[in-house]
Amino acid sequence: MILTLDIGNTTMNLGLFDGNELVLRTRLATERQKTDDQLAVDLSNLLSMYHISLSEISGAIISSVVPELTDYITEALKKLIGKEPLCLSPGVKTGLNILIDNPAQLGADLAAGAVGAVTHYPLPAFIVDLGTATKICAVDENNGFRGCMIAPGITISLKALTEKSSLLPTIRLEPPQKACGTNTIESMQSGIVLGTAAMVDGILDKFAEELGEPKTIVLTGGLASSIAKVCKHPVIEDKDLLLKGLKAIYDKNVKA
């Protein structure tokens, strides 16, 4: 089995593939202060809880947007599986033609999501990643990564709103009954959930004007469900997109 690990700013998403089948998906909180030994214990306990033996894991791949954790996770996995995990970085084969100003600046999470779309969906595709940041990327019909949009994520926006406004409460991230709210919670849900969906729809329209209409729009990330149901564009929700992309990249780089 192949272990895929996407290290984000808020959570570390872990997937385990048996062949091309994703047989386990789970996650841990991203804790920057932990050592490699502590991370190894956390990962070992997590896999044990799901009755996965470390001897069953033949390889691993990491994508990370938290540089201070990358080396510790790498060492933790080496201790657990006895092999150096592949770390998604410049020089690793992805199959993408990276058409941004500086290809070396492409984030590992953006590359993994793009490869996931290339591998599993008709192109051209727009990928909407709703995590700590809200990101929208474009991949053309020739596997060309054309660029992206990055904005503050839903949880960041909500946290800033509630921490800086004494009378505004923490709310559930679900669509309100109406856009014109008649109470505080409904009004905040309108601003956060419907507002994010409107931004996503608007940027997708701008992308289409500049790059042409896509065949596929994929939503991924921990908050995809909250937004997918209120987007005007027809979208496919795939929370495992980055893990699928990492598995495809592993297969391109590591001989069986």
PDB file of C-alpha atoms in Angstrom:
ATOM      1  CA  MET A   1       0.000   0.000   0.000  1.00  0.00           C
ATOM      2  CA  ILE A   2       1.051   3.592  -0.654  1.00  0.00           C
ATOM      3  CA  LEU A   3       0.594   6.297   1.960  1.00  0.00           C
ATOM      4  CA  THR A   4      -0.221   9.815   0.728  1.00  0.00           C
ATOM      5  CA  LEU A   5       0.034  12.767   3.103  1.00  0.00           C
ATOM      6  CA  ASP A   6      -1.030  16.332   2.337  1.00  0.00           C
ATOM      7  CA  ILE A   7       0.227  18.705   5.039  1.00  0.00           C
ATOM      8  CA  GLY A   8      -1.930  21.815   5.151  1.00  0.00           C
ATOM      9  CA  ASN A   9      -1.871  24.782   7.481  1.00  0.00           C
ATOM     10  CA  THR A  10      -4.786  23.459   9.543  1.00  0.00           C
ATOM     11  CA  THR A  11      -4.879  19.692   8.997  1.00  0.00           C
ATOM     12  CA  MET A  12      -2.739  16.880   7.647  1.00  0.00           C
ATOM     13  CA  ASN A  13      -4.839  14.720   5.329  1.00  0.00           C
ATOM     14  CA  LEU A  14      -3.725  11.107   5.043  1.00  0.00           C
ATOM     15  CA  GLY A  15      -4.774   8.581   2.435  1.00  0.00           C
ATOM     16  CA  LEU A  16      -3.803   4.953   1.982  1.00  0.00           C
ATOM     17  CA  PHE A  17      -4.040   3.360  -1.448  1.00  0.00           C
ATOM     18  CA  ASP A  18      -4.197  -0.343  -2.220  1.00  0.00           C
ATOM     19  CA  GLY A  19      -3.414  -0.248  -5.926  1.00  0.00           C
ATOM     20  CA  ASN A  20      -5.572   2.585  -7.214  1.00  0.00           C
ATOM     21  CA  GLU A  21      -8.238   2.152  -4.546  1.00  0.00           C
ATOM     22  CA  LEU A  22      -8.319   4.632  -1.679  1.00  0.00           C
ATOM     23  CA  VAL A  23      -8.919   2.333   1.285  1.00  0.00           C
ATOM     24  CA  LEU A  24      -8.359   4.812   4.115  1.00  0.00           C
ATOM     25  CA  ARG A  25      -8.771   8.543   4.461  1.00  0.00           C
ATOM     26  CA  THR A  26      -8.219  10.310   7.762  1.00  0.00           C
ATOM     27  CA  ARG A  27      -6.543  13.406   9.152  1.00  0.00           C
ATOM     28  CA  LEU A  28      -4.574  14.888  11.994  1.00  0.00           C
ATOM     29  CA  ALA A  29      -4.335  18.462  13.241  1.00  0.00           C
ATOM     30  CA  THR A  30      -1.272  20.312  11.955  1.00  0.00           C
ATOM     31  CA  GLU A  31       0.845  20.926  15.062  1.00  0.00           C
ATOM     32  CA  ARG A  32       4.035  22.768  14.173  1.00  0.00           C
ATOM     33  CA  GLN A  33       5.784  22.275  17.512  1.00  0.00           C
ATOM     34  CA  LYS A  34       5.931  18.458  17.379  1.00  0.00           C
ATOM     35  CA  THR A  35       9.171  16.549  16.841  1.00  0.00           C
ATOM     36  CA  ASP A  36       9.700  13.724  14.359  1.00  0.00           C
ATOM     37  CA  ASP A  37       9.358  11.149  17.156  1.00  0.00           C
ATOM     38  CA  GLN A  38       6.070  12.654  18.329  1.00  0.00           C
ATOM     39  CA  LEU A  39       4.745  12.726  14.770  1.00  0.00           C
ATOM     40  CA  ALA A  40       5.830   9.116  14.256  1.00  0.00           C
ATOM     41  CA  VAL A  41       3.883   8.103  17.353  1.00  0.00           C
ATOM     42  CA  ASP A  42       0.799  10.010  16.173  1.00  0.00           C
ATOM     43  CA  LEU A  43       0.899   8.416  12.723  1.00  0.00           C
ATOM     44  CA  SER A  44       1.587   4.953  14.123  1.00  0.00           C
ATOM     45  CA  ASN A  45      -1.311   5.196  16.574  1.00  0.00           C
ATOM     46  CA  LEU A  46      -3.632   6.479  13.874  1.00  0.00           C
ATOM     47  CA  LEU A  47      -2.808   3.626  11.505  1.00  0.00           C
ATOM     48  CA  SER A  48      -3.061   1.094  14.338  1.00  0.00           C
ATOM     49  CA  MET A  49      -6.535   2.370  15.173  1.00  0.00           C
ATOM     50  CA  TYR A  50      -7.583   1.435  11.638  1.00  0.00           C
ATOM     51  CA  HIS A  51      -5.823  -1.959  11.920  1.00  0.00           C
ATOM     52  CA  ILE A  52      -3.161  -1.044   9.346  1.00  0.00           C
ATOM     53  CA  SER A  53       0.195  -2.744   9.825  1.00  0.00           C
ATOM     54  CA  LEU A  54       3.246  -0.649   8.984  1.00  0.00           C
ATOM     55  CA  SER A  55       4.666  -3.642   7.130  1.00  0.00           C
ATOM     56  CA  GLU A  56       1.810  -3.293   4.614  1.00  0.00           C
ATOM     57  CA  ILE A  57       3.032   0.168   3.529  1.00  0.00           C
ATOM     58  CA  SER A  58       5.566  -0.043   0.710  1.00  0.00           C
ATOM     59  CA  GLY A  59       6.021   3.675   0.028  1.00  0.00           C
ATOM     60  CA  ALA A  60       4.856   7.199   0.805  1.00  0.00           C
ATOM     61  CA  ILE A  61       4.543  10.636  -0.765  1.00  0.00           C
ATOM     62  CA  ILE A  62       4.213  14.004   0.953  1.00  0.00           C
ATOM     63  CA  SER A  63       2.953  17.389  -0.195  1.00  0.00           C
ATOM     64  CA  SER A  64       3.427  20.224   2.262  1.00  0.00           C
ATOM     65  CA  VAL A  65       2.730  23.938   2.553  1.00  0.00           C
ATOM     66  CA  VAL A  66       4.224  23.980   6.074  1.00  0.00           C
ATOM     67  CA  PRO A  67       8.010  23.957   5.489  1.00  0.00           C
ATOM     68  CA  GLU A  68       8.870  23.811   9.183  1.00  0.00           C
ATOM     69  CA  LEU A  69       7.083  20.434   9.441  1.00  0.00           C
ATOM     70  CA  THR A  70       8.219  18.822   6.199  1.00  0.00           C
ATOM     71  CA  ASP A  71      11.572  17.505   7.431  1.00  0.00           C
ATOM     72  CA  TYR A  72      10.038  16.206  10.672  1.00  0.00           C
ATOM     73  CA  ILE A  73       7.293  14.348   8.821  1.00  0.00           C
ATOM     74  CA  THR A  74       9.872  12.935   6.402  1.00  0.00           C
ATOM     75  CA  GLU A  75      11.938  11.595   9.291  1.00  0.00           C
ATOM     76  CA  ALA A  76       8.836  10.256  11.037  1.00  0.00           C
ATOM     77  CA  LEU A  77       7.800   8.283   7.960  1.00  0.00           C
ATOM     78  CA  LYS A  78      11.343   6.939   7.473  1.00  0.00           C
ATOM     79  CA  LYS A  79      11.227   5.572  11.003  1.00  0.00           C
ATOM     80  CA  LEU A  80       7.807   4.019  10.460  1.00  0.00           C
ATOM     81  CA  ILE A  81       8.160   2.402   7.039  1.00  0.00           C
ATOM     82  CA  GLY A  82      11.945   2.171   6.688  1.00  0.00           C
ATOM     83  CA  LYS A  83      11.979   4.101   3.412  1.00  0.00           C
ATOM     84  CA  GLU A  84      12.494   7.715   2.347  1.00  0.00           C
ATOM     85  CA  PRO A  85       9.139   9.176   1.353  1.00  0.00           C
ATOM     86  CA  LEU A  86       8.882  11.090  -1.912  1.00  0.00           C
ATOM     87  CA  CYS A  87       8.394  14.803  -1.207  1.00  0.00           C
ATOM     88  CA  LEU A  88       6.575  16.800  -3.865  1.00  0.00           C
ATOM     89  CA  SER A  89       8.956  19.613  -4.794  1.00  0.00           C
ATOM     90  CA  PRO A  90      10.539  21.162  -7.916  1.00  0.00           C
ATOM     91  CA  GLY A  91      12.138  18.416  -9.988  1.00  0.00           C
ATOM     92  CA  VAL A  92       9.548  15.757  -9.158  1.00  0.00           C
ATOM     93  CA  LYS A  93       7.708  14.574 -12.275  1.00  0.00           C
ATOM     94  CA  THR A  94       4.056  15.607 -12.271  1.00  0.00           C
ATOM     95  CA  GLY A  95       3.108  15.495 -15.944  1.00  0.00           C
ATOM     96  CA  LEU A  96       2.064  19.155 -15.724  1.00  0.00           C
ATOM     97  CA  ASN A  97       3.274  21.864 -18.064  1.00  0.00           C
ATOM     98  CA  ILE A  98       3.627  24.671 -15.523  1.00  0.00           C
ATOM     99  CA  LEU A  99       2.917  27.938 -17.325  1.00  0.00           C
ATOM    100  CA  ILE A 100       3.202  30.439 -14.462  1.00  0.00           C
ATOM    101  CA  ASP A 101       5.926  33.111 -14.224  1.00  0.00           C
ATOM    102  CA  ASN A 102       8.137  31.039 -11.911  1.00  0.00           C
ATOM    103  CA  PRO A 103       7.277  27.320 -12.026  1.00  0.00           C
ATOM    104  CA  ALA A 104       9.371  26.700  -8.890  1.00  0.00           C
ATOM    105  CA  GLN A 105       6.871  28.780  -6.904  1.00  0.00           C
ATOM    106  CA  LEU A 106       3.935  26.462  -7.585  1.00  0.00           C
ATOM    107  CA  GLY A 107       2.650  25.176  -4.250  1.00  0.00           C
ATOM    108  CA  ALA A 108       2.745  21.436  -3.685  1.00  0.00           C
ATOM    109  CA  ASP A 109      -0.964  21.396  -2.819  1.00  0.00           C
ATOM    110  CA  LEU A 110      -1.843  23.199  -6.059  1.00  0.00           C
ATOM    111  CA  ALA A 111       0.267  20.766  -8.077  1.00  0.00           C
ATOM    112  CA  ALA A 112      -1.326  17.744  -6.390  1.00  0.00           C
ATOM    113  CA  GLY A 113      -4.838  19.057  -6.982  1.00  0.00           C
ATOM    114  CA  ALA A 114      -4.080  19.801 -10.614  1.00  0.00           C
ATOM    115  CA  VAL A 115      -2.673  16.308 -11.184  1.00  0.00           C
ATOM    116  CA  GLY A 116      -5.738  14.848  -9.489  1.00  0.00           C
ATOM    117  CA  ALA A 117      -7.948  16.716 -11.958  1.00  0.00           C
ATOM    118  CA  VAL A 118      -5.781  15.711 -14.941  1.00  0.00           C
ATOM    119  CA  THR A 119      -5.883  12.061 -13.876  1.00  0.00           C
ATOM    120  CA  HIS A 120      -9.582  11.735 -13.110  1.00  0.00           C
ATOM    121  CA  TYR A 121     -11.594  14.385 -14.986  1.00  0.00           C
ATOM    122  CA  PRO A 122     -12.088  15.768 -18.509  1.00  0.00           C
ATOM    123  CA  LEU A 123      -9.947  18.799 -19.369  1.00  0.00           C
ATOM    124  CA  PRO A 124      -9.820  21.751 -19.364  1.00  0.00           C
ATOM    125  CA  ALA A 125     -10.672  21.958 -15.679  1.00  0.00           C
ATOM    126  CA  PHE A 126     -10.952  24.556 -12.945  1.00  0.00           C
ATOM    127  CA  ILE A 127     -10.110  23.333  -9.427  1.00  0.00           C
ATOM    128  CA  VAL A 128     -11.583  25.084  -6.392  1.00  0.00           C
ATOM    129  CA  ASP A 129      -9.787  24.210  -3.137  1.00  0.00           C
ATOM    130  CA  LEU A 130     -11.676  25.416  -0.060  1.00  0.00           C
ATOM    131  CA  GLY A 131      -9.246  25.008   2.808  1.00  0.00           C
ATOM    132  CA  THR A 132      -7.347  27.428   5.035  1.00  0.00           C
ATOM    133  CA  ALA A 133      -7.098  29.572   1.906  1.00  0.00           C
ATOM    134  CA  THR A 134      -9.596  29.600  -0.944  1.00  0.00           C
ATOM    135  CA  LYS A 135      -7.774  28.746  -4.170  1.00  0.00           C
ATOM    136  CA  ILE A 136      -9.010  28.410  -7.734  1.00  0.00           C
ATOM    137  CA  CYS A 137      -6.661  26.927 -10.357  1.00  0.00           C
ATOM    138  CA  ALA A 138      -6.913  26.338 -14.077  1.00  0.00           C
ATOM    139  CA  VAL A 139      -5.548  23.393 -16.085  1.00  0.00           C
ATOM    140  CA  ASP A 140      -5.911  23.409 -19.876  1.00  0.00           C
ATOM    141  CA  GLU A 141      -6.547  20.522 -22.265  1.00  0.00           C
ATOM    142  CA  ASN A 142      -2.787  19.971 -22.679  1.00  0.00           C
ATOM    143  CA  ASN A 143      -2.090  19.501 -18.935  1.00  0.00           C
ATOM    144  CA  GLY A 144      -0.925  23.099 -18.745  1.00  0.00           C
ATOM    145  CA  PHE A 145      -1.193  24.709 -15.307  1.00  0.00           C
ATOM    146  CA  ARG A 146      -2.312  28.199 -16.301  1.00  0.00           C
ATOM    147  CA  GLY A 147      -2.425  29.941 -12.937  1.00  0.00           C
ATOM    148  CA  CYS A 148      -4.601  30.455  -9.896  1.00  0.00           C
ATOM    149  CA  MET A 149      -6.431  32.790  -7.537  1.00  0.00           C
ATOM    150  CA  ILE A 150      -5.727  32.799  -3.789  1.00  0.00           C
ATOM    151  CA  ALA A 151      -7.959  34.468  -1.189  1.00  0.00           C
ATOM    152  CA  PRO A 152      -8.516  34.179   2.590  1.00  0.00           C
ATOM    153  CA  GLY A 153     -10.335  30.965   3.422  1.00  0.00           C
ATOM    154  CA  ILE A 154     -13.739  30.640   5.030  1.00  0.00           C
ATOM    155  CA  THR A 155     -12.461  29.786   8.512  1.00  0.00           C
ATOM    156  CA  ILE A 156      -9.871  32.573   8.424  1.00  0.00           C
ATOM    157  CA  SER A 157     -12.548  35.087   7.446  1.00  0.00           C
ATOM    158  CA  LEU A 158     -14.962  33.852  10.099  1.00  0.00           C
ATOM    159  CA  LYS A 159     -12.272  33.843  12.799  1.00  0.00           C
ATOM    160  CA  ALA A 160     -11.239  37.404  11.948  1.00  0.00           C
ATOM    161  CA  LEU A 161     -14.858  38.518  11.995  1.00  0.00           C
ATOM    162  CA  THR A 162     -15.700  37.003  15.377  1.00  0.00           C
ATOM    163  CA  GLU A 163     -12.410  37.906  17.079  1.00  0.00           C
ATOM    164  CA  LYS A 164     -12.530  41.544  16.007  1.00  0.00           C
ATOM    165  CA  SER A 165     -16.271  42.041  16.586  1.00  0.00           C
ATOM    166  CA  SER A 166     -17.342  41.604  20.208  1.00  0.00           C
ATOM    167  CA  LEU A 167     -21.026  40.939  19.488  1.00  0.00           C
ATOM    168  CA  LEU A 168     -20.662  38.467  16.608  1.00  0.00           C
ATOM    169  CA  PRO A 169     -20.792  34.773  17.604  1.00  0.00           C
ATOM    170  CA  THR A 170     -19.164  31.691  16.126  1.00  0.00           C
ATOM    171  CA  ILE A 171     -21.620  30.073  13.702  1.00  0.00           C
ATOM    172  CA  ARG A 172     -22.222  26.820  11.866  1.00  0.00           C
ATOM    173  CA  LEU A 173     -20.964  26.965   8.290  1.00  0.00           C
ATOM    174  CA  GLU A 174     -24.186  26.130   6.478  1.00  0.00           C
ATOM    175  CA  PRO A 175     -26.273  28.027   3.906  1.00  0.00           C
ATOM    176  CA  PRO A 176     -28.963  30.286   5.373  1.00  0.00           C
ATOM    177  CA  GLN A 177     -32.583  30.151   4.286  1.00  0.00           C
ATOM    178  CA  LYS A 178     -32.260  33.540   2.593  1.00  0.00           C
ATOM    179  CA  ALA A 179     -29.538  35.976   1.574  1.00  0.00           C
ATOM    180  CA  CYS A 180     -31.129  38.961   3.286  1.00  0.00           C
ATOM    181  CA  GLY A 181     -30.753  37.740   6.853  1.00  0.00           C
ATOM    182  CA  THR A 182     -33.191  38.791   9.557  1.00  0.00           C
ATOM    183  CA  ASN A 183     -31.031  37.766  12.529  1.00  0.00           C
ATOM    184  CA  THR A 184     -27.329  37.831  13.346  1.00  0.00           C
ATOM    185  CA  ILE A 185     -26.545  34.165  12.640  1.00  0.00           C
ATOM    186  CA  GLU A 186     -28.460  34.111   9.356  1.00  0.00           C
ATOM    187  CA  SER A 187     -26.814  37.350   8.277  1.00  0.00           C
ATOM    188  CA  MET A 188     -23.335  35.991   9.039  1.00  0.00           C
ATOM    189  CA  GLN A 189     -24.077  32.731   7.215  1.00  0.00           C
ATOM    190  CA  SER A 190     -25.185  34.785   4.235  1.00  0.00           C
ATOM    191  CA  GLY A 191     -21.968  36.780   4.268  1.00  0.00           C
ATOM    192  CA  ILE A 192     -19.603  33.864   4.850  1.00  0.00           C
ATOM    193  CA  VAL A 193     -21.239  30.978   2.953  1.00  0.00           C
ATOM    194  CA  LEU A 194     -23.200  32.749   0.232  1.00  0.00           C
ATOM    195  CA  GLY A 195     -20.498  35.408  -0.042  1.00  0.00           C
ATOM    196  CA  THR A 196     -17.802  32.786  -0.621  1.00  0.00           C
ATOM    197  CA  ALA A 197     -19.971  30.977  -3.168  1.00  0.00           C
ATOM    198  CA  ALA A 198     -20.604  34.261  -4.990  1.00  0.00           C
ATOM    199  CA  MET A 199     -16.871  35.006  -5.050  1.00  0.00           C
ATOM    200  CA  VAL A 200     -16.130  31.519  -6.372  1.00  0.00           C
ATOM    201  CA  ASP A 201     -18.810  31.856  -9.055  1.00  0.00           C
ATOM    202  CA  GLY A 202     -17.508  35.299 -10.025  1.00  0.00           C
ATOM    203  CA  ILE A 203     -13.879  34.196 -10.302  1.00  0.00           C
ATOM    204  CA  LEU A 204     -14.912  31.125 -12.292  1.00  0.00           C
ATOM    205  CA  ASP A 205     -16.672  33.463 -14.728  1.00  0.00           C
ATOM    206  CA  LYS A 206     -13.525  35.603 -14.996  1.00  0.00           C
ATOM    207  CA  PHE A 207     -11.370  32.524 -15.583  1.00  0.00           C
ATOM    208  CA  ALA A 208     -13.748  31.382 -18.326  1.00  0.00           C
ATOM    209  CA  GLU A 209     -13.560  34.813 -19.992  1.00  0.00           C
ATOM    210  CA  GLU A 210      -9.758  34.667 -20.019  1.00  0.00           C
ATOM    211  CA  LEU A 211      -9.158  30.960 -20.682  1.00  0.00           C
ATOM    212  CA  GLY A 212     -12.347  29.581 -22.202  1.00  0.00           C
ATOM    213  CA  GLU A 213     -15.081  27.440 -20.694  1.00  0.00           C
ATOM    214  CA  PRO A 214     -13.918  24.358 -18.744  1.00  0.00           C
ATOM    215  CA  LYS A 215     -15.287  20.869 -19.197  1.00  0.00           C
ATOM    216  CA  THR A 216     -14.994  20.235 -15.456  1.00  0.00           C
ATOM    217  CA  ILE A 217     -15.150  22.275 -12.263  1.00  0.00           C
ATOM    218  CA  VAL A 218     -13.983  20.315  -9.202  1.00  0.00           C
ATOM    219  CA  LEU A 219     -14.464  21.453  -5.606  1.00  0.00           C
ATOM    220  CA  THR A 220     -12.191  19.999  -2.953  1.00  0.00           C
ATOM    221  CA  GLY A 221     -11.042  20.825   0.556  1.00  0.00           C
ATOM    222  CA  GLY A 222     -12.598  20.456   3.982  1.00  0.00           C
ATOM    223  CA  LEU A 223     -15.304  23.049   3.377  1.00  0.00           C
ATOM    224  CA  ALA A 224     -16.310  21.996  -0.121  1.00  0.00           C
ATOM    225  CA  SER A 225     -19.695  20.619   0.975  1.00  0.00           C
ATOM    226  CA  SER A 226     -20.789  23.945   2.446  1.00  0.00           C
ATOM    227  CA  ILE A 227     -20.171  25.781  -0.808  1.00  0.00           C
ATOM    228  CA  ALA A 228     -20.947  23.173  -3.482  1.00  0.00           C
ATOM    229  CA  LYS A 229     -24.671  23.230  -2.760  1.00  0.00           C
ATOM    230  CA  VAL A 230     -24.992  26.995  -3.293  1.00  0.00           C
ATOM    231  CA  CYS A 231     -22.666  27.552  -6.280  1.00  0.00           C
ATOM    232  CA  LYS A 232     -24.411  28.498  -9.512  1.00  0.00           C
ATOM    233  CA  HIS A 233     -21.884  26.629 -11.644  1.00  0.00           C
ATOM    234  CA  PRO A 234     -22.263  22.864 -12.066  1.00  0.00           C
ATOM    235  CA  VAL A 235     -19.517  21.427  -9.878  1.00  0.00           C
ATOM    236  CA  ILE A 236     -18.164  18.037  -8.873  1.00  0.00           C
ATOM    237  CA  GLU A 237     -17.278  17.651  -5.207  1.00  0.00           C
ATOM    238  CA  ASP A 238     -14.185  15.493  -4.627  1.00  0.00           C
ATOM    239  CA  LYS A 239     -12.658  15.768  -1.169  1.00  0.00           C
ATOM    240  CA  ASP A 240      -9.973  13.239  -2.082  1.00  0.00           C
ATOM    241  CA  LEU A 241      -8.658  15.097  -5.125  1.00  0.00           C
ATOM    242  CA  LEU A 242      -5.251  15.980  -3.648  1.00  0.00           C
ATOM    243  CA  LEU A 243      -4.701  12.471  -2.307  1.00  0.00           C
ATOM    244  CA  LYS A 244      -5.531  11.025  -5.740  1.00  0.00           C
ATOM    245  CA  GLY A 245      -3.125  13.492  -7.322  1.00  0.00           C
ATOM    246  CA  LEU A 246      -0.353  12.498  -4.917  1.00  0.00           C
ATOM    247  CA  LYS A 247      -0.862   8.816  -5.732  1.00  0.00           C
ATOM    248  CA  ALA A 248      -0.635   9.588  -9.469  1.00  0.00           C
ATOM    249  CA  ILE A 249       2.583  11.569  -8.899  1.00  0.00           C
ATOM    250  CA  TYR A 250       4.044   8.736  -6.835  1.00  0.00           C
ATOM    251  CA  ASP A 251       3.338   6.314  -9.657  1.00  0.00           C
ATOM    252  CA  LYS A 252       5.084   8.610 -12.169  1.00  0.00           C
ATOM    253  CA  ASN A 253       8.235   8.796 -10.063  1.00  0.00           C
ATOM    254  CA  VAL A 254       8.652   5.443  -8.336  1.00  0.00           C
ATOM    255  CA  LYS A 255       9.080   2.207 -10.224  1.00  0.00           C
ATOM    256  CA  ALA A 256       6.915  -0.672  -9.058  1.00  0.00           C
TER     257      ALA A 256
END
